[in-house]
Coordinates of C-alpha atoms in Angstrom, one line a residue:
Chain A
X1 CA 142.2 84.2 86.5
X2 CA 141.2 85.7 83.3
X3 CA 140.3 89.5 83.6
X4 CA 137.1 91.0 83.4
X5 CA 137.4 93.2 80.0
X6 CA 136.2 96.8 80.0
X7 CA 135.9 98.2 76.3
X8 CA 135.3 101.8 75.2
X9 CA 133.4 101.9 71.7
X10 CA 133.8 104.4 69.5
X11 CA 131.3 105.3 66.6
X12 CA 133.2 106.6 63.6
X13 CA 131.4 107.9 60.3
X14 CA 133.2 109.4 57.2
X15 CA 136.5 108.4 59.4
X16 CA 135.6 110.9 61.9
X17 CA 134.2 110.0 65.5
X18 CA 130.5 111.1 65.2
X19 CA 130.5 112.5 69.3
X20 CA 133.4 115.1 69.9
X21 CA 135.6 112.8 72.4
X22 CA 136.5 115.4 75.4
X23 CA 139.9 114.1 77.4
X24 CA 142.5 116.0 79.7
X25 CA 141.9 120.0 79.7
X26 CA 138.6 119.7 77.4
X27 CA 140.6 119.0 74.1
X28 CA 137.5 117.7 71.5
X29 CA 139.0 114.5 69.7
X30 CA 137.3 114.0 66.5
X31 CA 140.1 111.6 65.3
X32 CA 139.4 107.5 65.5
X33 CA 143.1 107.1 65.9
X34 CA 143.8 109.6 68.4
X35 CA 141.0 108.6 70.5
X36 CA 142.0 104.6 70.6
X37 CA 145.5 106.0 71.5
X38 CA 144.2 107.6 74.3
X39 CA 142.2 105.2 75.7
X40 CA 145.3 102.4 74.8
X41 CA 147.1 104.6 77.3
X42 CA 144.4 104.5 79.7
X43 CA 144.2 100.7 80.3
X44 CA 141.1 99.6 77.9
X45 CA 141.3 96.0 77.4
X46 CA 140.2 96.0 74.2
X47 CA 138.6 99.0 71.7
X48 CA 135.6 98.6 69.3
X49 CA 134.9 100.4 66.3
X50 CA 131.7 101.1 64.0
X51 CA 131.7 102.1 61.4
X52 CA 128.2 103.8 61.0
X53 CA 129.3 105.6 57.2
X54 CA 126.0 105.8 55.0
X55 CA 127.7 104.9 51.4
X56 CA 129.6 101.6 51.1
X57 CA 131.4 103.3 48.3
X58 CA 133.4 105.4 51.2
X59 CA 134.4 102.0 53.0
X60 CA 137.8 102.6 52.0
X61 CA 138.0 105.5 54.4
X62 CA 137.4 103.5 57.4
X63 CA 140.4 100.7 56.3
X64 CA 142.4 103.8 56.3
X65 CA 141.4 104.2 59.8
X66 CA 141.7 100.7 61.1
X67 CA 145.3 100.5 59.6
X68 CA 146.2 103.8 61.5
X69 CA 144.5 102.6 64.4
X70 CA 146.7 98.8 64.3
X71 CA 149.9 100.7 63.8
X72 CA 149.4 102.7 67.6
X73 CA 147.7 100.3 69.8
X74 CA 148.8 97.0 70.4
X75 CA 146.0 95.3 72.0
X76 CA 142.9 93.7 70.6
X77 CA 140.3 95.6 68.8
X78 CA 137.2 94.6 66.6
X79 CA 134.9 96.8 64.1
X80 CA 131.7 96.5 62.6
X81 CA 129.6 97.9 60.4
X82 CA 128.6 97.3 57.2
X83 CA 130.3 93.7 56.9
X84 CA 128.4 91.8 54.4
X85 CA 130.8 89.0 53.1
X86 CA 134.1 87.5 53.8
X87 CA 136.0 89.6 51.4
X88 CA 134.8 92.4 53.7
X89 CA 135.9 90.8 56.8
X90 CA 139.2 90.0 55.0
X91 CA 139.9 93.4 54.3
X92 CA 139.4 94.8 57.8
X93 CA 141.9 91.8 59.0
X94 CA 144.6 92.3 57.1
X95 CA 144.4 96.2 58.0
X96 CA 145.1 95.4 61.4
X97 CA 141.3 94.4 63.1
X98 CA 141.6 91.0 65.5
X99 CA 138.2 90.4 65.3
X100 CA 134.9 91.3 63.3
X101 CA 131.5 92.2 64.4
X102 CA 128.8 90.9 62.5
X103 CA 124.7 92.9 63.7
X104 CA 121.8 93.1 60.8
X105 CA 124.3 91.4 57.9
X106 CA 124.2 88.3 60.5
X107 CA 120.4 88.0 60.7
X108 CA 119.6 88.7 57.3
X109 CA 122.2 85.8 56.1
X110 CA 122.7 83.5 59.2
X111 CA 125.8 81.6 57.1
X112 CA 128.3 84.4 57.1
X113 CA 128.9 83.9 61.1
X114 CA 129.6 80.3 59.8
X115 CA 131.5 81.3 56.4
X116 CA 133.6 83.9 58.8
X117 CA 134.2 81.2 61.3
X118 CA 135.9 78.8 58.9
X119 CA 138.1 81.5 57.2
X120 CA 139.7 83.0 60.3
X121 CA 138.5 81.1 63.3
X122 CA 135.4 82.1 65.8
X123 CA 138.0 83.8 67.8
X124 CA 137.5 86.4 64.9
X125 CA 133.9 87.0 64.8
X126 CA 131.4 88.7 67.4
X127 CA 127.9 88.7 66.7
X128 CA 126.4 91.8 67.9
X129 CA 122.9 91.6 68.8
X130 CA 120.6 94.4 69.4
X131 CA 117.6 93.4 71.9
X132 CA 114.4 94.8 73.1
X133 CA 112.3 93.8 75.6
X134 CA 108.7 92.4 74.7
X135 CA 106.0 90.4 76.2
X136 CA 106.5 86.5 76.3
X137 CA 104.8 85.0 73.8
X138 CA 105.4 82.2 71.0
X139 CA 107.6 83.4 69.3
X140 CA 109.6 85.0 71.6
X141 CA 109.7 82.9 74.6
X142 CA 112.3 84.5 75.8
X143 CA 110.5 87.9 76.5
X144 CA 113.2 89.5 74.6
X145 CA 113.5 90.0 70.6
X146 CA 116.5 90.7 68.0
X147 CA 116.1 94.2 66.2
X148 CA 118.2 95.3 63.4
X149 CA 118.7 98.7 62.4
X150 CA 119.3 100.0 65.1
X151 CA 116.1 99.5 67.1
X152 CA 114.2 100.1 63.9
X153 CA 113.3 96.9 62.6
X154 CA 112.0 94.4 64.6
X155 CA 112.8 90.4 63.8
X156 CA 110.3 88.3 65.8
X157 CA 113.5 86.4 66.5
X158 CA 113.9 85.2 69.9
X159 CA 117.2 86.8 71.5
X160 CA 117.6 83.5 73.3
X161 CA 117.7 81.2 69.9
X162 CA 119.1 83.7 68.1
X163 CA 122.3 83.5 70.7
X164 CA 122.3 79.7 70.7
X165 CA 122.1 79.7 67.1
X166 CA 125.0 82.3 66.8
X167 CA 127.4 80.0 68.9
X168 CA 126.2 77.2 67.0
X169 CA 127.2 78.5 63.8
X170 CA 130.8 79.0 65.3
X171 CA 130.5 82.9 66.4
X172 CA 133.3 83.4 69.0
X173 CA 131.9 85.8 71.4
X174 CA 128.2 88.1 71.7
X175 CA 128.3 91.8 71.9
X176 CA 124.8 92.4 73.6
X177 CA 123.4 95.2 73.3
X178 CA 119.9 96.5 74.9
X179 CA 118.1 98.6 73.3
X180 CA 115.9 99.6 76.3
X181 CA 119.1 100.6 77.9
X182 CA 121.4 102.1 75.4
X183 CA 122.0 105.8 75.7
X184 CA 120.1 106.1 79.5
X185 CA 123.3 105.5 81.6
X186 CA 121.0 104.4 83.8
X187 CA 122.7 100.7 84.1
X188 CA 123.1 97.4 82.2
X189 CA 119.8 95.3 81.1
X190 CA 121.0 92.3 84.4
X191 CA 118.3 90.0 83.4
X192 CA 118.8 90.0 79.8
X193 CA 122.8 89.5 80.2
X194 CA 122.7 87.0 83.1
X195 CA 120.1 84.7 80.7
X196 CA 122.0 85.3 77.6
X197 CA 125.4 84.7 79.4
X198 CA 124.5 81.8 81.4
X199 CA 122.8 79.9 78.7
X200 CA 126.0 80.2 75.7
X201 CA 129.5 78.6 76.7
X202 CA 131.3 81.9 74.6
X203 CA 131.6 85.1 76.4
X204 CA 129.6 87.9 76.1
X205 CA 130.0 91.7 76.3
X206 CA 127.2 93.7 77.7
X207 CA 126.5 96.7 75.9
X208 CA 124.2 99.8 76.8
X209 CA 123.2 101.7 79.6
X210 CA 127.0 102.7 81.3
X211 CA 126.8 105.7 83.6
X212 CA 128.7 105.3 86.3
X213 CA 131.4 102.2 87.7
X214 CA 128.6 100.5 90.0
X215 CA 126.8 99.9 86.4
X216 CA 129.8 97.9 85.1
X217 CA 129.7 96.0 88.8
X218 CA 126.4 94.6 88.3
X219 CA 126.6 93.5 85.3
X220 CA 130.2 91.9 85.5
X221 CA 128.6 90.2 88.9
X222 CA 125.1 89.7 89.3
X223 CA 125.0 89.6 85.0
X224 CA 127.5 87.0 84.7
X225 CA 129.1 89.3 81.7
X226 CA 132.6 89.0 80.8
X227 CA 133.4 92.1 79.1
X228 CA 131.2 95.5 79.1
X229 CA 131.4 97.9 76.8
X230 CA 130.9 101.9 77.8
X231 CA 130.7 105.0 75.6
X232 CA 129.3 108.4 76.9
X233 CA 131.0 107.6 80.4
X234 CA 134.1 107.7 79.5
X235 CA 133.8 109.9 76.1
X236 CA 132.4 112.7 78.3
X237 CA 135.2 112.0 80.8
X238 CA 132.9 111.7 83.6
X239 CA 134.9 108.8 84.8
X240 CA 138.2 107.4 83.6
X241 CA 139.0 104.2 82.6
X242 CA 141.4 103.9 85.1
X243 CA 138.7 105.0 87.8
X244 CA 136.2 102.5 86.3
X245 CA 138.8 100.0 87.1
X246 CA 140.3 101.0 90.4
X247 CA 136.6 101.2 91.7
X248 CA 136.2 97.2 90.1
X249 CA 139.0 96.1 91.7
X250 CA 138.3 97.6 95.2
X251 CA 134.8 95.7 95.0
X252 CA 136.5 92.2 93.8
X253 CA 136.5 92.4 90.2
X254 CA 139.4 90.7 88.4
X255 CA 140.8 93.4 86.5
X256 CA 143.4 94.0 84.7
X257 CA 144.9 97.2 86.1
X258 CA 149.1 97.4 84.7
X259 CA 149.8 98.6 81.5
Chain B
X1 CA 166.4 91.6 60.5
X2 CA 163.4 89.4 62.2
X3 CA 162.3 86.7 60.3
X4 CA 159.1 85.5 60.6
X5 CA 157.7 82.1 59.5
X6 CA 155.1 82.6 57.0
X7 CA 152.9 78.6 57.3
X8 CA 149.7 80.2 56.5
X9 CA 148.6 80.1 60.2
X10 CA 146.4 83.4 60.0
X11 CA 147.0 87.0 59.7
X12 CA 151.0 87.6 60.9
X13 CA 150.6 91.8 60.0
X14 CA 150.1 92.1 63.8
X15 CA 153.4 90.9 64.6
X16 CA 154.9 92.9 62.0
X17 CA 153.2 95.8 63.3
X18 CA 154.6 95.9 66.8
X19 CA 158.2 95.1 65.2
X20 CA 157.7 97.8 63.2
X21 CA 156.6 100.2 66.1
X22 CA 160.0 99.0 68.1
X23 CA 162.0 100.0 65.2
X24 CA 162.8 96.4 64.5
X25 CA 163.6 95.2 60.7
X26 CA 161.5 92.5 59.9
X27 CA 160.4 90.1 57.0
X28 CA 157.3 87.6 56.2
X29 CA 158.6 84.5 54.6
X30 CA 157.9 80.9 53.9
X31 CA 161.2 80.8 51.9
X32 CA 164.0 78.9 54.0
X33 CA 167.2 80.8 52.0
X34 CA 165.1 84.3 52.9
X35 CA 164.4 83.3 56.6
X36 CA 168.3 81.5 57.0
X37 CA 169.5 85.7 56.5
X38 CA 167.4 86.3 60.0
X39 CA 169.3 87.0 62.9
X40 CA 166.4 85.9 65.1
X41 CA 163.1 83.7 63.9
X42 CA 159.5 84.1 65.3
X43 CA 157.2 81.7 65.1
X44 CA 153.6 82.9 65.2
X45 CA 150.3 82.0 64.0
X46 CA 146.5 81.0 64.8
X47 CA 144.9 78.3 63.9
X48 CA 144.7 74.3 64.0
X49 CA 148.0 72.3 64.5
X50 CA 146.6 69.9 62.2
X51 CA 147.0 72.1 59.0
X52 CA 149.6 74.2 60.4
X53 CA 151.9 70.8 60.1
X54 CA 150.8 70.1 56.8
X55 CA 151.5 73.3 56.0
X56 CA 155.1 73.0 57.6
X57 CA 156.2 69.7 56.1
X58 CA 154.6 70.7 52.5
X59 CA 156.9 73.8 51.9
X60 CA 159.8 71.7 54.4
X61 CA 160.3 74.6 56.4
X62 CA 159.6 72.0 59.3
X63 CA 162.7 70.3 58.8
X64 CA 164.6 74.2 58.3
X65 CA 163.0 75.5 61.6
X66 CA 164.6 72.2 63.3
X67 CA 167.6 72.9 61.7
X68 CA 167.5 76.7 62.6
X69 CA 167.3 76.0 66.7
X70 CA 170.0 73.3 66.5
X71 CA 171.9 75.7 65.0
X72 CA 171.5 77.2 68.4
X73 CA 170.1 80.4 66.8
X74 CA 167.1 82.3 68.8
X75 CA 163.5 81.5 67.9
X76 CA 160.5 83.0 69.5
X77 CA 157.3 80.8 69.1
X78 CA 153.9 82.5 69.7
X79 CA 150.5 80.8 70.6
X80 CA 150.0 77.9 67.9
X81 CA 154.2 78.4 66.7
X82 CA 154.2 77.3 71.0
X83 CA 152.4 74.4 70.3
X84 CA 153.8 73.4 67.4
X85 CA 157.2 73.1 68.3
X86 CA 156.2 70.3 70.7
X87 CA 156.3 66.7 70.6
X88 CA 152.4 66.1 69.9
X89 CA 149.0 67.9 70.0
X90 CA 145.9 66.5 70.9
X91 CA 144.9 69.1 68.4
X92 CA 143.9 66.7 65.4
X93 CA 146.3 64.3 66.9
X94 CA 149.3 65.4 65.2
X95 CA 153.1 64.8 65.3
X96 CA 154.5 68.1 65.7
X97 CA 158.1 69.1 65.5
X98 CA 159.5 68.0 68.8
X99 CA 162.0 70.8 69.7
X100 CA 160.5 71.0 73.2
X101 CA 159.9 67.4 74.8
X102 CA 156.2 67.3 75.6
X103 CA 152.4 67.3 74.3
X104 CA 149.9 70.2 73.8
X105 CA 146.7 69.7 75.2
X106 CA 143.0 70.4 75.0
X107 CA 141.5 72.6 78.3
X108 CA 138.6 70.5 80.2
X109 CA 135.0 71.4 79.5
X110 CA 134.5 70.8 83.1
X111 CA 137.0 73.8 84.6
X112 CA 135.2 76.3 86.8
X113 CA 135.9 79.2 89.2
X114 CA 134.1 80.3 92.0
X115 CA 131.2 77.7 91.1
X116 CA 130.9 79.1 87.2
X117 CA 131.8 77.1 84.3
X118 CA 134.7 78.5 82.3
X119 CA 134.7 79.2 79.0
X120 CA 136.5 77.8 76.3
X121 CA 138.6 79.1 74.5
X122 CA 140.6 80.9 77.2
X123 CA 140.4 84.2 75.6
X124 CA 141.0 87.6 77.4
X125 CA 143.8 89.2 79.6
X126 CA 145.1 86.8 82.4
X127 CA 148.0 86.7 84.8
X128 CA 151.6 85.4 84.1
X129 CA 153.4 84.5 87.3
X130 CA 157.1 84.2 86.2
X131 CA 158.8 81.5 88.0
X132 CA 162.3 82.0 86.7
X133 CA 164.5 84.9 85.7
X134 CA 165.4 85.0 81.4
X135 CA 166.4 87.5 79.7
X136 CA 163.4 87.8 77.5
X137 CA 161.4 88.3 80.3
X138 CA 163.1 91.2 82.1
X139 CA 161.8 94.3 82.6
X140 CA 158.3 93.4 83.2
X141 CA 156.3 95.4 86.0
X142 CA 155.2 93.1 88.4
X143 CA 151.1 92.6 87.4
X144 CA 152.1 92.0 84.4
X145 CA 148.5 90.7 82.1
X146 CA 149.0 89.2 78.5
X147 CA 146.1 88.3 75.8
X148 CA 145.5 84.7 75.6
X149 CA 143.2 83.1 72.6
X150 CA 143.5 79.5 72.6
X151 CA 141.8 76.5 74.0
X152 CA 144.9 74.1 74.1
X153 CA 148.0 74.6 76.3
X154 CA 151.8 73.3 76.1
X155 CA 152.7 70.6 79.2
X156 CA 156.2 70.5 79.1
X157 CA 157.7 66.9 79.5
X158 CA 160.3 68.8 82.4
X159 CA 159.3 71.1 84.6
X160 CA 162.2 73.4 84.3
X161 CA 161.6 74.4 81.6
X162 CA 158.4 76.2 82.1
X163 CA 159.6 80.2 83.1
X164 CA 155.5 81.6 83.7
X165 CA 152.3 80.0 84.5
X166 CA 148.5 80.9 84.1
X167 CA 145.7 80.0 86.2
X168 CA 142.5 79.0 84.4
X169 CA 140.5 76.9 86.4
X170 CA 144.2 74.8 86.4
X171 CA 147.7 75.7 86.1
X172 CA 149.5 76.1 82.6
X173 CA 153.2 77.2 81.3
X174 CA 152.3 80.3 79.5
X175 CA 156.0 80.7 79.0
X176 CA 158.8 78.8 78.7
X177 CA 162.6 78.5 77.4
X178 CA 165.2 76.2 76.6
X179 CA 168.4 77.3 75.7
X180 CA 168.0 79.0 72.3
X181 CA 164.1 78.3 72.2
X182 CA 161.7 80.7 74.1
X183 CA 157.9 80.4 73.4
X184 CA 155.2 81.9 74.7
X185 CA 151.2 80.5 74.8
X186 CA 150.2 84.2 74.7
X187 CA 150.1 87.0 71.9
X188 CA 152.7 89.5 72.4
X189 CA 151.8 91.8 69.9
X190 CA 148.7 92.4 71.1
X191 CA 149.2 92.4 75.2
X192 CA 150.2 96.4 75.3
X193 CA 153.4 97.7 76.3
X194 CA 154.4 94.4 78.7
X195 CA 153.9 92.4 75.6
X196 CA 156.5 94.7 73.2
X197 CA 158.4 94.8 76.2
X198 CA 159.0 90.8 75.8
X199 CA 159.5 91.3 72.0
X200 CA 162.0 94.0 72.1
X201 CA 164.1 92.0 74.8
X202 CA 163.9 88.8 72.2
X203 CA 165.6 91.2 69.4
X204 CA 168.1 91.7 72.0
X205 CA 168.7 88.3 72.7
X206 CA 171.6 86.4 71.9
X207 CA 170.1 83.1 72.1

């Protein structure tokens, strides 16, 4: 059966990694490349870049580091950030990215999930959707709402619609990503990930809230995800990748653990 | 030197990329006299057999790559270059080239696991179980996951043929081989070392 996915994401500005990445012996990483190569060699299933660099007139920095990055790992890995058009997602494809991950550019101009999806295939294209809870009302039945800027701006889009929209418009996985949640590592938003999950028919990545391998449990279990995504757990090196996944397995997980 | 069939069929760098890193010689064409220099021929790409074929018969290379594995000469197919090489695809309904005696075709909507619907496509890390010893598969640690994107499979018209299966809700050759023809419904170049394992052992491999 297919694995459940576990991907580190790394936030790179100016081609440098914006948190010091501490592995074996306390070593600070600061390098994209380096860092995707070490956690290649741990076992991630899959590595996600954004690119969080102010100026777009510095973009070419970050195609520098995507090539780099294409010509050490060979597995999957997607990057966002700043994508506005399909040119842009060209780009970062034929440097070496498998997929794209589309956030604020999507909302603002709904058609570039489709446009994306008829250039390279929905296989290519994750919307990433930033979420914070809020009461239920009309026009977000769902008691959850789309925010862009990173928490910043707030949409009165439903998170719900907004998903089923997404998938309609041919996006080929979610990258979900509570706000609430994100940077407590105090565990996955379950409710928000088990109604988004159950209610699409393309997989989604949880995002937010990783602190330690029971985290990644519930939300691969009880929230019905199919990927999550961690940062500060393993970027801190409190826990391994390989520990993440030895502790999945030993509680049932299908996991992918030879490499 | 590799040659690799250039049909349009999405972004091939990836395979180029993983030849590279094995030291491998490779070249991108859609030129028969540039890809007859080859020693070996993959096959790749993403995308909809529909096109792909139009693609193939527009620049003839369908008839060359026919031409190239009668000639008993080793060809690696990858993914859609899998499913092409068929007899037919329920993918746009298309004749495809009909090396391989059998049809490609489109996962259920109603597959489930453990009482959850499964998602289509079949994308992520899965299992191959290898059946039968080849060459091109040697050297694999037992465990062994690959990186699957598609949401058709190849059903072989013989059963010996087929070398791995997949479980996705049901059974599917994920590999197969006959005689100078290996193929494979996974992505090599992007399934870590056990994937560039498989490629390097096709470079190796007589036919």
């Amino acid at each position: 059966m297919l694995s459940k996915r576990i991907i580190p994401c790394l936030d790179v500005r100016d081609g440098k990694l914006t948190k010091g990445i501490r592995f074996r012996n306390n070593i600070d990483i600061g390098d994209p490349v380096e860092a995707a190569r070490e956690y290649y060699e741990q076992g991630a299933d899959e590595i996600v870049f954004y690119d969080i660099t102010a100026s777009s007139d510095r973009r070419d920095i970050m195609i520098d580091v995507v090539r780099r990055v294409a010509e050490t790992i060979f597995i999957p890995f997607s990057v966002g950030g700043g994508i506005r058009t399909v040119d842009d997602m060209r780009e970062v494809i034929m440097a070496g990215a498998e997929k794209i991950s589309i956030n604020t550019e999507a909302v603002l101009r709904p058609p570039l999930i489709f446009e994306g999806a008829r250039a390279f295939g929905s296989q290519c294209i994750v919307l990433g959707m930033d979420v914070k809870k809020v009461p239920v009302h009309g026009k977000t039945p769902s008691g959850y709402e789309v925010v862009t800027h990173g928490g910043r701006t707030y949409t009165g889009i439903d998170a719900l619609r907004w998903a089923k929209e997404a998938e309609a418009l041919g996006a080929g996985e979610i990258c979900l990503n509570s706000i609430d949640a994100d940077g407590t590592q105090g565990g996955y938003e379950i409710e928000l990930t088990h109604l988004i999950s159950t209610n699409v028919h393309i997989p989604v990545i949880a995002s937010g809230g990783a602190g330690k391998p029971e985290h990644l449990l519930d939300v691969l279990t009880r929230g019905k995800a199919d990927a999550a995504l961690i940062a500060s757990i393993v970027h801190y090196r409190t826990y391994t990748i390989y520990e993440i996944k030895s502790y999945l397995k030993r509680h049932g997980v299908t996991t992918r653990m030879i490499w | 030197m590799i040659g690799i069939i250039d049909y349009r069929a999405g972004n091939l760098t990836s395979v180029v990329r993983a030849l590279n890193h094995l030291g491998e010689s490779c070249r991108i064409s859609d030129d028969p006299i540039t890809l007859a220099q080859s020693s070996h021929i993959i096959f790749p790409g993403v995308g909809a057999a529909g096109e792909a074929m139009a693609n193939l018969r527009r620049t003839h290379l369908d008839k060359w790559i026919i031409e190239w594995a009668h000639a008993e000469k080793p060809i690696l197919g990858i993914c859609l270059g899998t499913q092409i090489i068929f007899d037919y695809s329920e993918e746009n309904d298309v004749q495809c080239l009909g090396l391989i005696p059998g049809a490609v075709k489109r996962f259920s909507t109603n597959l489930t696991h453990d009482g959850s619907d499964l998602k289509i496509p079949h994308m992520g890390w899965n299992y191959v179980e290898f059946r039968k010893a080849h060459p091109v598969f040697r050297g694999l640690p037992e465990g062994s996951e690959f990186y699957f994107v598609h949401s058709y499979y190849p059903v072989p018209a013989q059963n010996d043929l087929i070398v791995g299966i997949t479980d996705y809700g049901t059974s599917f050759c994920a590999a197969l081989a006959y005689k100078n023809v290996v193929a494979v419904q996974f992505h090599p170049e992007k399934s870590g070392r056990p994937g560039l394992t498989i490629l390097s052992n096709f470079c190796r491999w007589g036919g």
